[in-house]
């Protein structure tokens, strides 16, 4: 293996959970062609957060290596909604909601990826054109037993919780996206493993070279317990003001800080260990390390100027107790009067 391949492999695999199979990735890299890298997101909500940024950052690394990035907007699969990890069927979204959410995705993804070098696709381009006969043919590629192996499906069956037939179709639709795009590699969180492998399986059945699967860890939210999610209220949104995002990052626990350093702070596992050791030996202070982390993340996903301003405002408010730096907030006209203090906060 050449040094160039070794270096590329090190960059690609750093911070990942699993590469399946790694030997196939090596073979693809050895061809020296620009690989087609697929990442899909269903616009089921209008906002992206730092949890999404973990995968987007890896895509940017691949983009910097010269590979072709396809950001797939699942405007068709969003009509079903990914059932991964869900204990009940999602409510359907309207076409207007999906289109609106998709536009916000592009605006936010541009904070991480070079959109001029990114191909944006919508899976309605091929899924909407499938005839009923095509769908039956697609279903023939997978058995019910295979679908029932999905952890969330298996759990719902065990609990006798209804599973819609359309939900069973979701992994097939996502897998067919890889067939339509001839993807060489697909990225996703660890919760997407089943869906990603379905793409690999379907590519083989359609006579294509199967894609390599790269899974990345799920970023814990601000509570340090559940994965970052807007529905859990433990998120840092990519659309938020830099000052707000900086403050939220500063609110995480010292223990969770190491996880954020590893996934978003441009530190390797060995470098994070060195920082931990510095705290134990009291040569480094957790507060200063957290400020460095917050600054690094805001600089990367917002801008250097916004990172500087956010840090200065935080220091003024919370370290120097200079409340002149606080920003005035105007309440909307429909705000109830009187307003309960807890609701105001």
Coordinates of C-alpha atoms in Angstrom, one line a residue:
X1 CA 0.0 0.0 0.0
X2 CA 1.4 3.4 -1.0
X3 CA 2.0 6.2 1.5
X4 CA -0.7 8.3 -0.2
X5 CA -3.3 5.5 0.2
X6 CA -2.2 5.0 3.9
X7 CA -2.5 8.8 4.5
X8 CA -5.9 9.0 2.8
X9 CA -7.1 5.9 4.8
X10 CA -6.0 7.4 8.0
X11 CA -8.0 10.6 7.3
X12 CA -11.1 8.8 6.2
X13 CA -11.2 6.3 9.1
X14 CA -10.3 8.8 11.9
X15 CA -13.2 9.3 14.2
X16 CA -15.4 6.6 12.6
X17 CA -17.1 3.7 14.3
X18 CA -16.8 1.1 11.5
X19 CA -15.8 0.8 7.8
X20 CA -17.5 -2.1 6.2
X21 CA -15.5 -3.7 4.6
X22 CA -12.3 -1.8 5.0
X23 CA -10.5 -3.9 2.4
X24 CA -13.0 -2.8 -0.2
X25 CA -12.3 0.8 0.6
X26 CA -8.6 0.2 0.1
X27 CA -9.3 -1.4 -3.3
X28 CA -11.4 1.5 -4.3
X29 CA -8.8 4.0 -3.2
X30 CA -6.1 2.1 -5.1
X31 CA -8.0 2.7 -8.4
X32 CA -7.1 6.4 -7.8
X33 CA -10.5 7.4 -9.2
X34 CA -12.6 10.1 -7.6
X35 CA -15.1 8.0 -5.5
X36 CA -18.8 8.9 -5.4
X37 CA -19.6 9.5 -1.7
X38 CA -23.3 9.5 -0.8
X39 CA -24.9 11.1 2.3
X40 CA -28.7 11.4 2.5
X41 CA -30.9 13.4 4.8
X42 CA -34.7 13.5 4.9
X43 CA -36.0 17.1 5.4
X44 CA -38.5 16.0 8.1
X45 CA -37.5 19.1 10.2
X46 CA -36.3 22.5 9.1
X47 CA -33.0 22.5 11.1
X48 CA -29.7 20.8 11.3
X49 CA -27.5 20.7 14.4
X50 CA -24.0 19.8 15.6
X51 CA -25.0 16.1 15.5
X52 CA -25.4 16.3 11.8
X53 CA -22.1 18.2 11.6
X54 CA -20.2 15.1 12.7
X55 CA -21.0 13.4 9.4
X56 CA -20.8 16.6 7.4
X57 CA -17.3 17.2 8.7
X58 CA -16.2 13.8 7.5
X59 CA -17.8 14.5 4.1
X60 CA -15.7 17.7 3.9
X61 CA -12.5 15.7 4.6
X62 CA -13.4 13.4 1.7
X63 CA -14.2 16.4 -0.4
X64 CA -10.8 17.8 0.4
X65 CA -9.3 14.5 -0.8
X66 CA -10.8 15.1 -4.2
X67 CA -13.8 12.7 -4.0
X68 CA -17.2 13.5 -5.4
X69 CA -19.8 14.3 -2.7
X70 CA -23.5 13.8 -3.3
X71 CA -25.7 15.4 -0.8
X72 CA -29.0 13.6 -1.2
X73 CA -32.2 15.3 0.0
X74 CA -34.7 12.6 0.6
X75 CA -37.8 14.6 -0.4
X76 CA -39.6 11.4 -1.4
X77 CA -38.5 9.2 1.6
X78 CA -39.5 12.1 3.8
X79 CA -43.1 11.3 3.0
X80 CA -42.6 8.2 5.0
X81 CA -40.0 9.4 7.5
X82 CA -37.2 7.1 8.6
X83 CA -38.6 4.7 11.2
X84 CA -35.2 4.1 12.7
X85 CA -35.3 4.2 16.5
X86 CA -39.0 5.1 16.6
X87 CA -41.6 3.3 18.6
X88 CA -44.5 4.5 16.5
X89 CA -45.4 5.6 13.0
X90 CA -44.4 9.2 12.1
X91 CA -47.1 11.7 11.1
X92 CA -46.9 12.5 7.3
X93 CA -45.5 15.8 6.1
X94 CA -47.0 18.0 3.4
X95 CA -45.2 18.7 0.2
X96 CA -44.9 22.3 1.2
X97 CA -43.2 21.4 4.5
X98 CA -40.7 19.1 2.8
X99 CA -39.8 21.7 0.2
X100 CA -39.3 24.4 2.9
X101 CA -37.2 22.2 5.1
X102 CA -35.1 21.1 2.1
X103 CA -34.1 24.7 1.4
X104 CA -33.0 25.3 4.9
X105 CA -30.8 22.1 4.7
X106 CA -28.9 23.5 1.7
X107 CA -28.3 26.9 3.5
X108 CA -27.0 25.1 6.6
X109 CA -24.9 22.4 4.8
X110 CA -23.1 25.2 3.0
X111 CA -21.5 26.0 6.4
X112 CA -19.5 22.8 6.2
X113 CA -19.3 21.6 2.6
X114 CA -18.2 23.5 -0.5
X115 CA -21.5 23.6 -2.3
X116 CA -19.9 24.5 -5.6
X117 CA -18.1 21.1 -5.4
X118 CA -21.1 19.2 -4.1
X119 CA -23.8 17.5 -6.2
X120 CA -27.2 18.0 -4.7
X121 CA -29.8 15.4 -5.6
X122 CA -33.5 14.7 -4.7
X123 CA -34.6 11.1 -4.5
X124 CA -38.0 12.0 -6.0
X125 CA -36.0 12.1 -9.3
X126 CA -36.1 8.3 -9.5
X127 CA -38.4 7.0 -6.8
X128 CA -41.4 9.0 -8.1
X129 CA -40.9 7.4 -11.6
X130 CA -41.0 3.8 -10.3
X131 CA -44.1 1.9 -11.6
X132 CA -46.0 -0.5 -9.4
X133 CA -44.2 -3.4 -11.2
X134 CA -40.9 -1.7 -10.4
X135 CA -41.8 -1.6 -6.8
X136 CA -42.8 -5.3 -6.7
X137 CA -39.5 -6.1 -8.4
X138 CA -37.6 -4.1 -5.8
X139 CA -39.5 -5.9 -3.0
X140 CA -38.5 -9.2 -4.4
X141 CA -34.9 -8.4 -3.6
X142 CA -35.5 -8.6 0.2
X143 CA -37.3 -11.0 2.5
X144 CA -39.6 -10.2 5.4
X145 CA -37.2 -12.1 7.7
X146 CA -34.4 -9.7 6.6
X147 CA -36.5 -6.6 7.5
X148 CA -37.6 -8.1 10.8
X149 CA -34.0 -8.3 11.8
X150 CA -34.0 -4.5 12.3
X151 CA -33.7 -3.9 16.0
X152 CA -36.6 -1.3 16.1
X153 CA -38.9 -3.4 13.9
X154 CA -38.1 -6.5 16.0
X155 CA -38.9 -4.6 19.2
X156 CA -42.2 -3.2 17.9
X157 CA -43.2 -6.7 16.7
X158 CA -42.3 -8.1 20.2
X159 CA -44.4 -5.4 21.8
X160 CA -47.2 -5.9 19.3
X161 CA -46.9 -2.2 18.3
X162 CA -48.2 -1.7 14.7
X163 CA -45.7 -1.3 11.9
X164 CA -47.0 0.2 8.6
X165 CA -46.1 -1.5 5.3
X166 CA -44.8 1.8 4.1
X167 CA -42.3 1.8 7.0
X168 CA -41.1 -1.6 5.9
X169 CA -40.5 0.0 2.5
X170 CA -38.2 2.7 3.9
X171 CA -34.9 0.7 4.0
X172 CA -35.6 -0.5 0.4
X173 CA -36.1 3.1 -0.8
X174 CA -32.9 4.3 0.9
X175 CA -31.1 1.3 -0.5
X176 CA -32.4 1.9 -4.0
X177 CA -31.0 5.5 -3.8
X178 CA -27.5 3.9 -3.8
X179 CA -28.4 1.9 -6.8
X180 CA -29.6 5.0 -8.7
X181 CA -26.5 7.0 -7.8
X182 CA -24.0 4.1 -8.2
X183 CA -22.5 5.1 -4.9
X184 CA -19.0 3.9 -4.0
X185 CA -19.3 4.9 -0.4
X186 CA -22.2 5.9 1.9
X187 CA -21.9 7.6 5.3
X188 CA -24.3 7.7 8.2
X189 CA -24.7 7.5 11.9
X190 CA -24.5 4.2 13.7
X191 CA -28.3 4.2 13.9
X192 CA -28.4 4.0 10.1
X193 CA -26.3 0.8 9.8
X194 CA -29.2 -1.4 8.7
X195 CA -30.3 1.1 6.0
X196 CA -26.8 1.6 4.8
X197 CA -26.2 -2.2 4.5
X198 CA -29.5 -2.5 2.6
X199 CA -28.0 -0.2 -0.1
X200 CA -25.0 -2.5 -0.3
X201 CA -27.2 -5.5 -0.6
X202 CA -29.4 -4.0 -3.3
X203 CA -26.4 -2.8 -5.4
X204 CA -25.2 -6.4 -5.5
X205 CA -28.6 -7.7 -6.6
X206 CA -28.7 -5.1 -9.3
X207 CA -25.3 -6.2 -10.6
X208 CA -23.3 -3.2 -9.2
X209 CA -20.1 -3.1 -7.2
X210 CA -21.4 -2.8 -3.6
X211 CA -20.7 0.4 -1.7
X212 CA -18.5 0.7 1.3
X213 CA -20.3 1.6 4.5
X214 CA -18.8 4.2 6.9
X215 CA -20.6 4.7 10.2
X216 CA -19.9 7.6 12.5
X217 CA -20.8 7.9 16.2
X218 CA -23.9 9.7 17.4
X219 CA -23.1 12.9 19.2
X220 CA -24.7 13.1 22.7
X221 CA -26.8 16.2 23.3
X222 CA -26.2 18.9 25.9
X223 CA -27.7 16.6 28.6
X224 CA -24.9 14.0 27.9
X225 CA -27.4 11.2 27.9
X226 CA -29.5 11.0 24.7
X227 CA -28.3 11.7 21.2
X228 CA -28.5 15.3 20.1
X229 CA -32.0 16.0 18.8
X230 CA -34.3 19.0 18.4
X231 CA -37.2 16.9 19.8
X232 CA -35.2 16.3 23.0
X233 CA -34.3 20.0 23.4
X234 CA -30.6 19.1 23.8
X235 CA -29.2 20.5 20.6
X236 CA -27.0 23.2 19.2
X237 CA -28.5 24.3 15.9
X238 CA -26.4 25.3 12.9
X239 CA -28.9 28.1 12.3
X240 CA -28.5 29.6 15.8
X241 CA -26.7 32.8 16.5
X242 CA -23.0 32.2 17.3
X243 CA -23.4 33.7 20.8
X244 CA -26.2 31.2 21.6
X245 CA -24.3 28.2 20.2
X246 CA -21.2 29.2 22.1
X247 CA -23.1 29.5 25.4
X248 CA -24.7 26.1 24.9
X249 CA -21.4 24.4 24.3
X250 CA -20.1 26.1 27.5
X251 CA -23.0 24.5 29.4
X252 CA -22.0 20.9 28.7
X253 CA -20.4 18.8 31.5
X254 CA -16.6 18.5 31.8
X255 CA -16.9 14.8 31.0
X256 CA -18.9 15.4 27.8
X257 CA -16.4 18.0 26.7
X258 CA -13.9 15.2 25.8
X259 CA -16.5 13.6 23.5
X260 CA -17.1 16.9 21.7
X261 CA -13.3 17.5 21.4
X262 CA -13.0 14.1 19.7
X263 CA -15.9 14.5 17.3
X264 CA -15.9 18.2 16.6
X265 CA -12.8 19.8 18.1
X266 CA -10.2 18.6 15.6
X267 CA -8.4 16.4 18.2
X268 CA -7.3 12.8 17.9
X269 CA -8.0 10.2 20.6
X270 CA -4.4 10.5 21.8
X271 CA -4.5 14.3 21.9
X272 CA -7.7 14.2 23.9
X273 CA -6.0 11.8 26.3
X274 CA -3.2 14.3 26.7
X275 CA -5.7 17.1 27.6
X276 CA -7.4 14.8 30.2
X277 CA -4.0 14.2 31.7
X278 CA -3.3 17.9 31.9
X279 CA -6.5 18.4 33.8
X280 CA -5.6 15.6 36.3
X281 CA -2.2 17.1 36.8
X282 CA -3.8 20.6 37.1
X283 CA -1.6 22.1 34.4
X284 CA -4.8 22.7 32.3
X285 CA -8.1 24.2 33.6
X286 CA -11.4 22.6 32.4
X287 CA -13.0 26.1 31.9
X288 CA -10.2 27.3 29.6
X289 CA -10.3 24.0 27.7
X290 CA -14.1 24.3 27.2
X291 CA -13.7 27.9 25.9
X292 CA -11.1 26.6 23.4
X293 CA -13.5 23.9 22.3
X294 CA -16.4 26.3 21.9
X295 CA -14.2 28.8 20.0
X296 CA -13.0 26.0 17.7
X297 CA -16.5 24.8 16.9
X298 CA -17.9 28.3 16.3
X299 CA -15.0 29.2 14.1
X300 CA -15.4 26.1 12.0
X301 CA -19.2 26.2 11.5
X302 CA -19.8 29.9 11.8
X303 CA -16.8 32.2 11.3
X304 CA -13.6 33.4 13.1
X305 CA -15.1 36.8 13.7
X306 CA -18.3 35.3 15.2
X307 CA -16.2 33.0 17.4
X308 CA -14.2 35.9 18.7
X309 CA -17.3 38.0 19.4
X310 CA -19.1 35.1 21.0
X311 CA -16.2 34.4 23.3
X312 CA -15.8 38.1 24.3
X313 CA -19.5 38.3 25.1
X314 CA -19.4 35.2 27.2
X315 CA -16.4 36.4 29.1
X316 CA -18.0 39.7 29.8
X317 CA -21.3 38.3 31.0
X318 CA -20.2 35.3 32.9
X319 CA -16.6 35.9 34.0
X320 CA -16.4 39.7 34.3
X321 CA -20.1 40.1 35.2
X322 CA -20.4 43.0 32.7
X323 CA -24.1 43.0 31.9
X324 CA -23.7 45.9 29.5
X325 CA -22.7 43.2 27.0
X326 CA -26.2 41.6 27.2
X327 CA -28.4 41.9 24.2
X328 CA -31.9 43.4 24.4
X329 CA -34.6 40.9 23.6
X330 CA -38.0 42.1 22.4
X331 CA -41.0 40.0 23.2
X332 CA -43.4 39.3 20.3
X333 CA -46.8 41.2 20.3
X334 CA -48.8 38.1 21.1
X335 CA -46.9 37.5 24.4
X336 CA -49.4 36.9 27.2
X337 CA -49.7 39.7 29.9
X338 CA -49.1 39.0 32.7
X339 CA -46.4 36.4 31.8
X340 CA -45.2 33.7 34.2
X341 CA -41.5 34.2 35.0
X342 CA -40.7 30.6 34.2
X343 CA -42.2 30.9 30.7
X344 CA -40.2 34.2 30.2
X345 CA -36.9 32.5 31.2

